[in-house]
Every structure is written in structure tokens, then in C-alpha cells.
Amino acid sequence: MIYLDYAAHAPADPAVLERFCDMERRFPANPNSVHAAGKTAREEMARVTEQIAALTGASPAEVIFTSGATEANNLAIKGIAQASRHIGKHIISTPLEHSSVSGSLTALQERGWEIDLLSIGRDGTVDPEEVRELLRPDTVLVAICAVDSELGTIQPVNEIAALLADHPNCRLHVDATQAIGRIPVDFSGIDTLSFAPHKFGGICGSGVLLKRSRMPLEPQMNGGASTTLYRSGTPALGLAASSALALQLACDERESRYAVVQRHSEQLRKALATYPAVHINSPEHAVPHILNLSVKNVKGTVFQRALSEKGVCVSVKSACSADGLPSRAVFAVSRDRRNALSSWRISLSHLTTDAEIDEFLSVFDACYHELVK
Ligand code: PLP
């Protein structure tokens, strides 16, 4: 099998798995318990939280562990909106967001919030000037991904953060799920930032929300204070410790990992460009980890199934979005519905080998000649 769907999930690093098992063995107690075993587990939880804070430029009190980026996005968006409803109910976002962001926004819209979506340029980015134009006294949130999951476009998050500095009632939520561990991410100027360690060698079921201290946020889960007021439940020490290690490894090795991915991405772009029916949708300046393409007049789902039958795993849109609809992100950059319906995504990691790229290209060639008439 050739796995080219690392943006959906990356395998846990063996050292991370080992850390998880070790923590589960060494700390059998609930960190919320007040007995000696609970206190030891809580101290370890504090140590792990400090490690994540140090790696992300946050303080330990700003780290909230969640079950994944979906939960982190829901908590940030709904929590900010509900905590600021006395100020206003206007939110600005983009058509490139993951369904956990767009779904949270739709849920708010149904309850009376007003959502404005920014336009996407041909290069896949939003224009911070348009954010300035859309801002109103009742705007309480701008929600934007640092890197989108379908095209891999890098958004001008720091510029947006800078212009929001003059709007203290408007919060900035950044979904950094496809950015952390791949490109440098800066928490400064951002109110909440979500990511999921299972995208870069952590364990599935782990997520993090960084939340600026003293910023009001309505919890979405009730059930006691735990290690933070904002997310109840028994703290998952094993997952938190494995997340910290995955993040440490991803940060330490970021440049060397990036170089491997970039080399493979360039090879793929060059080889795929020789097929007349192929259109590369990911902008030139996208992260190399994500390569979105369309094969003219062949639905993305059809090409993906053909590749899958030959042992190659790629995605159509992101793994969590509804099937059968054209990709909103690809439509935004190509303004072409048929092209958006034909799109699918290769996503790479530093684990991808030269042999896998060669094998992928040969399977792609076979599918192309079967499906393109
Ligand atoms: N945000 C982005 C940009 C993503 O790509 C994903 C997953 O693909 C998510 C959020 C949701 O992450 P999780 O699977 O951890 O809930």
C-alpha cells in the first residue's frame, strides 16, 4: 500500500507510542484525584503542559487539551461567540475552512450570528485589506486557517493579527492543524489557536487549543474544573505526554522533514504537469505537504477509487467533508465547478520514500490512461 494521505492522519512515531505506554504504566491515577498517586500524575501533567507551552510560545495556563482539532475549533469558535454575544454577533471567516470550523459557524448562523466569508484570490490567499473592510463594531471573531487542508495555501495570519490589534473586541482564532510541525507558527497576536498532534506523529484522539489568558471563553463541556476550567474530564496524561514528544520531534526536525517533502512535491509537480488533462490546483506557494490536482472530466471520487483499488491512498477534499459536492476551496481558486468536482489531494510526509513516489507515478499513469478518454 502507498499511503499519501498524511494531511488526514500520520502514523504515530514509535518513540511517541513508547512514551504513551510508559506514561500509562507509570501514572495509573486520575490527575484530578487528591491522593498521592493523583498528585504525582498532576505534577507530570503540569510538566508536559509546560513543555507544550514552551514549544508554542504560550504559557502553561493557555494550553487546553482536547480530543482533536475538531473539538478545539468547536470550543474556540462557539466559546468565543457565546462569551461575546453582549458585544455583537458578526463573524468573519473564509471558504477554505475545515468542516469543524465551517460547521461551527453554520451552527452559530442558525442561532442568529451573521457570518461573512472573505474572497479568495487566484493564489488561494485572502486579502487582509478585505478583513479591514468587513470589520464592524459588532464583529467579535475572525476565524481563519493558517494553512488550509485541501490546497495547502498559507494565509497571511500575522498581517490579520496586526490589523486586529486595533479592534480589542474582535478575537482571532487560527486553525493551525495543517501548519504546526510543517512551517513556523507564531502565537503572538492570536487569541486561540488549534492543532492536532495526530497530524505529525502524535496519537489519534489528541488535540490542543491555545487560549490567550484572561480572554473570556464559554466552555462547551460541563463537568468540573479539571486542569482547566474550559475543558472538563479526566486529563489524558498519556496522550498529553505523547503530544508533547510528537511536537518536540516535529519542531526539532522541521527543516530536514520539510526538505524531504519539498523534494518529493517538486518531483510530483513536474511529472504530473506532463499530462495534458492534469490541472494542479495547489498554488505554487502552498506548503509542499499538500498537492491538490484535477484530472479533467474525471470526478475526484472516481480517480481516488481507481487509485485505491491499486493500493494508493489519497483523499478527495478533506476526510471529514461531505461526499459528492465540489470542493469549495478548489472552486475558490479556479472558479470552475467541474474542475472543483474533479479535484483530489495527495498529502506527503517526511516518511514518504523515493520508491513510493515512483510507484505512485506508475499507478497514476495506469489510472490516467484507463479513465481519460
Ligand atoms: N482543521 C484542519 C485544517 C484539518 O485538516 C483537520 C483534519 O483534517 C481538522 C481541523 C480536524 O482535525 P481532527 O481530525 O483532529 O479533529
CSV table of C-alpha atoms in Angstrom, one decimal, residues 14-153:
chain,number,residue,atom,x,y,z
A,14,PRO,CA,7.3,4.7,17.6
A,15,ALA,CA,9.0,6.8,20.3
A,16,VAL,CA,5.7,8.6,20.8
A,17,LEU,CA,3.8,5.3,21.2
A,18,GLU,CA,6.5,4.2,23.6
A,19,ARG,CA,6.0,7.4,25.6
A,20,PHE,CA,2.3,6.8,25.7
A,21,CYS,CA,2.7,3.2,27.1
A,22,ASP,CA,5.3,4.3,29.6
A,23,MET,CA,3.1,7.1,30.9
A,24,GLU,CA,0.1,4.8,31.2
A,25,ARG,CA,2.2,2.3,33.1
A,26,ARG,CA,3.9,4.8,35.4
A,27,PHE,CA,0.9,7.1,36.2
A,28,PRO,CA,-2.2,4.9,36.8
A,29,ALA,CA,-4.1,7.6,38.7
A,30,ASN,CA,-6.5,10.4,37.7
A,31,PRO,CA,-4.5,13.7,37.8
A,32,ASN,CA,-7.7,15.3,39.4
A,33,SER,CA,-7.6,13.0,42.4
A,34,VAL,CA,-6.2,14.5,45.6
A,35,HIS,CA,-4.4,11.4,46.9
A,36,ALA,CA,-0.7,10.8,46.5
A,37,ALA,CA,-0.9,8.9,43.2
A,38,GLY,CA,-3.2,11.6,41.8
A,39,LYS,CA,-0.9,14.4,42.8
A,40,THR,CA,2.1,12.6,41.2
A,41,ALA,CA,0.1,12.3,37.9
A,42,ARG,CA,-0.9,16.0,38.2
A,43,GLU,CA,2.7,17.1,38.6
A,44,GLU,CA,3.6,15.1,35.5
A,45,MET,CA,0.6,16.7,33.6
A,46,ALA,CA,1.9,20.1,34.6
A,47,ARG,CA,5.4,19.2,33.3
A,48,VAL,CA,4.0,18.0,30.0
A,49,THR,CA,1.8,21.2,29.7
A,50,GLU,CA,4.9,23.4,30.3
A,51,GLN,CA,6.7,21.5,27.5
A,52,ILE,CA,3.9,22.2,25.0
A,53,ALA,CA,3.7,25.8,26.1
A,54,ALA,CA,7.4,26.3,25.6
A,55,LEU,CA,7.3,24.9,22.1
A,56,THR,CA,4.3,27.0,21.0
A,57,GLY,CA,5.1,30.4,22.7
A,58,ALA,CA,2.2,30.1,25.0
A,59,SER,CA,2.1,30.0,28.8
A,60,PRO,CA,1.1,26.7,30.6
A,61,ALA,CA,-2.3,28.2,31.7
A,62,GLU,CA,-3.0,28.9,28.0
A,63,VAL,CA,-2.9,25.2,27.0
A,64,ILE,CA,-6.1,23.2,26.8
A,65,PHE,CA,-6.0,19.6,25.8
A,66,THR,CA,-8.8,18.3,23.6
A,67,SER,CA,-9.7,15.2,21.7
A,68,GLY,CA,-8.6,16.7,18.4
A,69,ALA,CA,-8.7,19.8,16.3
A,70,THR,CA,-12.4,19.4,15.6
A,71,GLU,CA,-13.1,19.8,19.3
A,72,ALA,CA,-10.6,22.6,19.7
A,73,ASN,CA,-12.2,24.5,16.8
A,74,ASN,CA,-15.7,24.0,18.1
A,75,LEU,CA,-14.6,25.1,21.6
A,76,ALA,CA,-12.8,28.2,20.3
A,77,ILE,CA,-15.5,29.4,17.8
A,78,LYS,CA,-18.6,28.6,19.8
A,79,GLY,CA,-16.9,29.5,23.1
A,80,ILE,CA,-15.8,33.0,21.9
A,81,ALA,CA,-19.1,33.7,20.1
A,82,GLN,CA,-21.1,32.8,23.2
A,83,ALA,CA,-18.9,34.7,25.5
A,84,SER,CA,-19.0,37.9,23.3
A,85,ARG,CA,-22.7,37.9,22.4
A,86,HIS,CA,-23.3,41.0,24.5
A,87,ILE,CA,-20.8,42.8,22.2
A,88,GLY,CA,-22.1,41.6,18.8
A,89,LYS,CA,-22.8,38.6,16.6
A,90,HIS,CA,-20.8,39.2,13.5
A,91,ILE,CA,-18.0,36.8,12.5
A,92,ILE,CA,-15.6,36.9,9.5
A,93,SER,CA,-14.1,33.6,8.1
A,94,THR,CA,-13.1,32.1,4.7
A,95,PRO,CA,-14.5,29.4,2.3
A,96,LEU,CA,-11.3,27.4,2.9
A,97,GLU,CA,-12.0,26.3,6.4
A,98,HIS,CA,-12.2,22.7,7.6
A,99,SER,CA,-15.7,21.4,8.3
A,100,SER,CA,-15.1,21.7,12.0
A,101,VAL,CA,-14.8,25.4,11.5
A,102,SER,CA,-17.4,25.9,8.8
A,103,GLY,CA,-19.8,23.6,10.7
A,104,SER,CA,-19.3,25.5,13.9
A,105,LEU,CA,-20.1,28.7,12.0
A,106,THR,CA,-23.2,27.3,10.4
A,107,ALA,CA,-24.4,26.1,13.8
A,108,LEU,CA,-23.9,29.7,15.1
A,109,GLN,CA,-25.6,31.2,12.0
A,110,GLU,CA,-28.7,29.1,12.7
A,111,ARG,CA,-28.8,30.6,16.2
A,112,GLY,CA,-28.6,34.2,14.9
A,113,TRP,CA,-25.0,35.0,14.3
A,114,GLU,CA,-24.0,36.7,11.0
A,115,ILE,CA,-21.1,35.2,9.0
A,116,ASP,CA,-19.2,37.0,6.3
A,117,LEU,CA,-16.7,34.9,4.2
A,118,LEU,CA,-13.6,36.6,2.7
A,119,SER,CA,-12.9,36.3,-1.0
A,120,ILE,CA,-10.1,34.0,-2.1
A,121,GLY,CA,-7.6,35.3,-4.7
A,122,ARG,CA,-6.3,33.1,-7.6
A,123,ASP,CA,-3.3,32.3,-5.4
A,124,GLY,CA,-5.6,30.9,-2.7
A,125,THR,CA,-5.0,33.7,-0.1
A,126,VAL,CA,-7.3,36.2,1.5
A,127,ASP,CA,-6.6,39.9,1.4
A,128,PRO,CA,-6.1,41.4,4.9
A,129,GLU,CA,-7.5,44.6,3.5
A,130,GLU,CA,-10.8,42.9,3.0
A,131,VAL,CA,-10.8,41.9,6.6
A,132,ARG,CA,-10.4,45.6,7.5
A,133,GLU,CA,-13.3,46.5,5.1
A,134,LEU,CA,-15.6,43.9,6.7
A,135,LEU,CA,-14.8,44.7,10.3
A,136,ARG,CA,-17.8,46.3,12.2
A,137,PRO,CA,-18.3,47.4,15.8
A,138,ASP,CA,-20.2,44.2,16.4
A,139,THR,CA,-17.5,41.9,14.8
A,140,VAL,CA,-16.5,39.5,17.6
A,141,LEU,CA,-14.4,36.9,15.7
A,142,VAL,CA,-12.2,36.3,12.7
A,143,ALA,CA,-11.7,32.6,12.2
A,144,ILE,CA,-9.0,31.6,9.6
A,145,CYS,CA,-6.8,28.6,9.0
A,146,ALA,CA,-3.0,29.1,8.9
A,147,VAL,CA,-2.8,26.5,6.1
A,148,ASP,CA,-5.9,25.1,4.5
A,149,SER,CA,-6.3,21.3,4.3
A,150,GLU,CA,-7.3,21.0,0.7
A,151,LEU,CA,-4.9,23.2,-1.2
A,152,GLY,CA,-2.2,23.8,1.4
A,153,THR,CA,-2.3,27.6,0.9
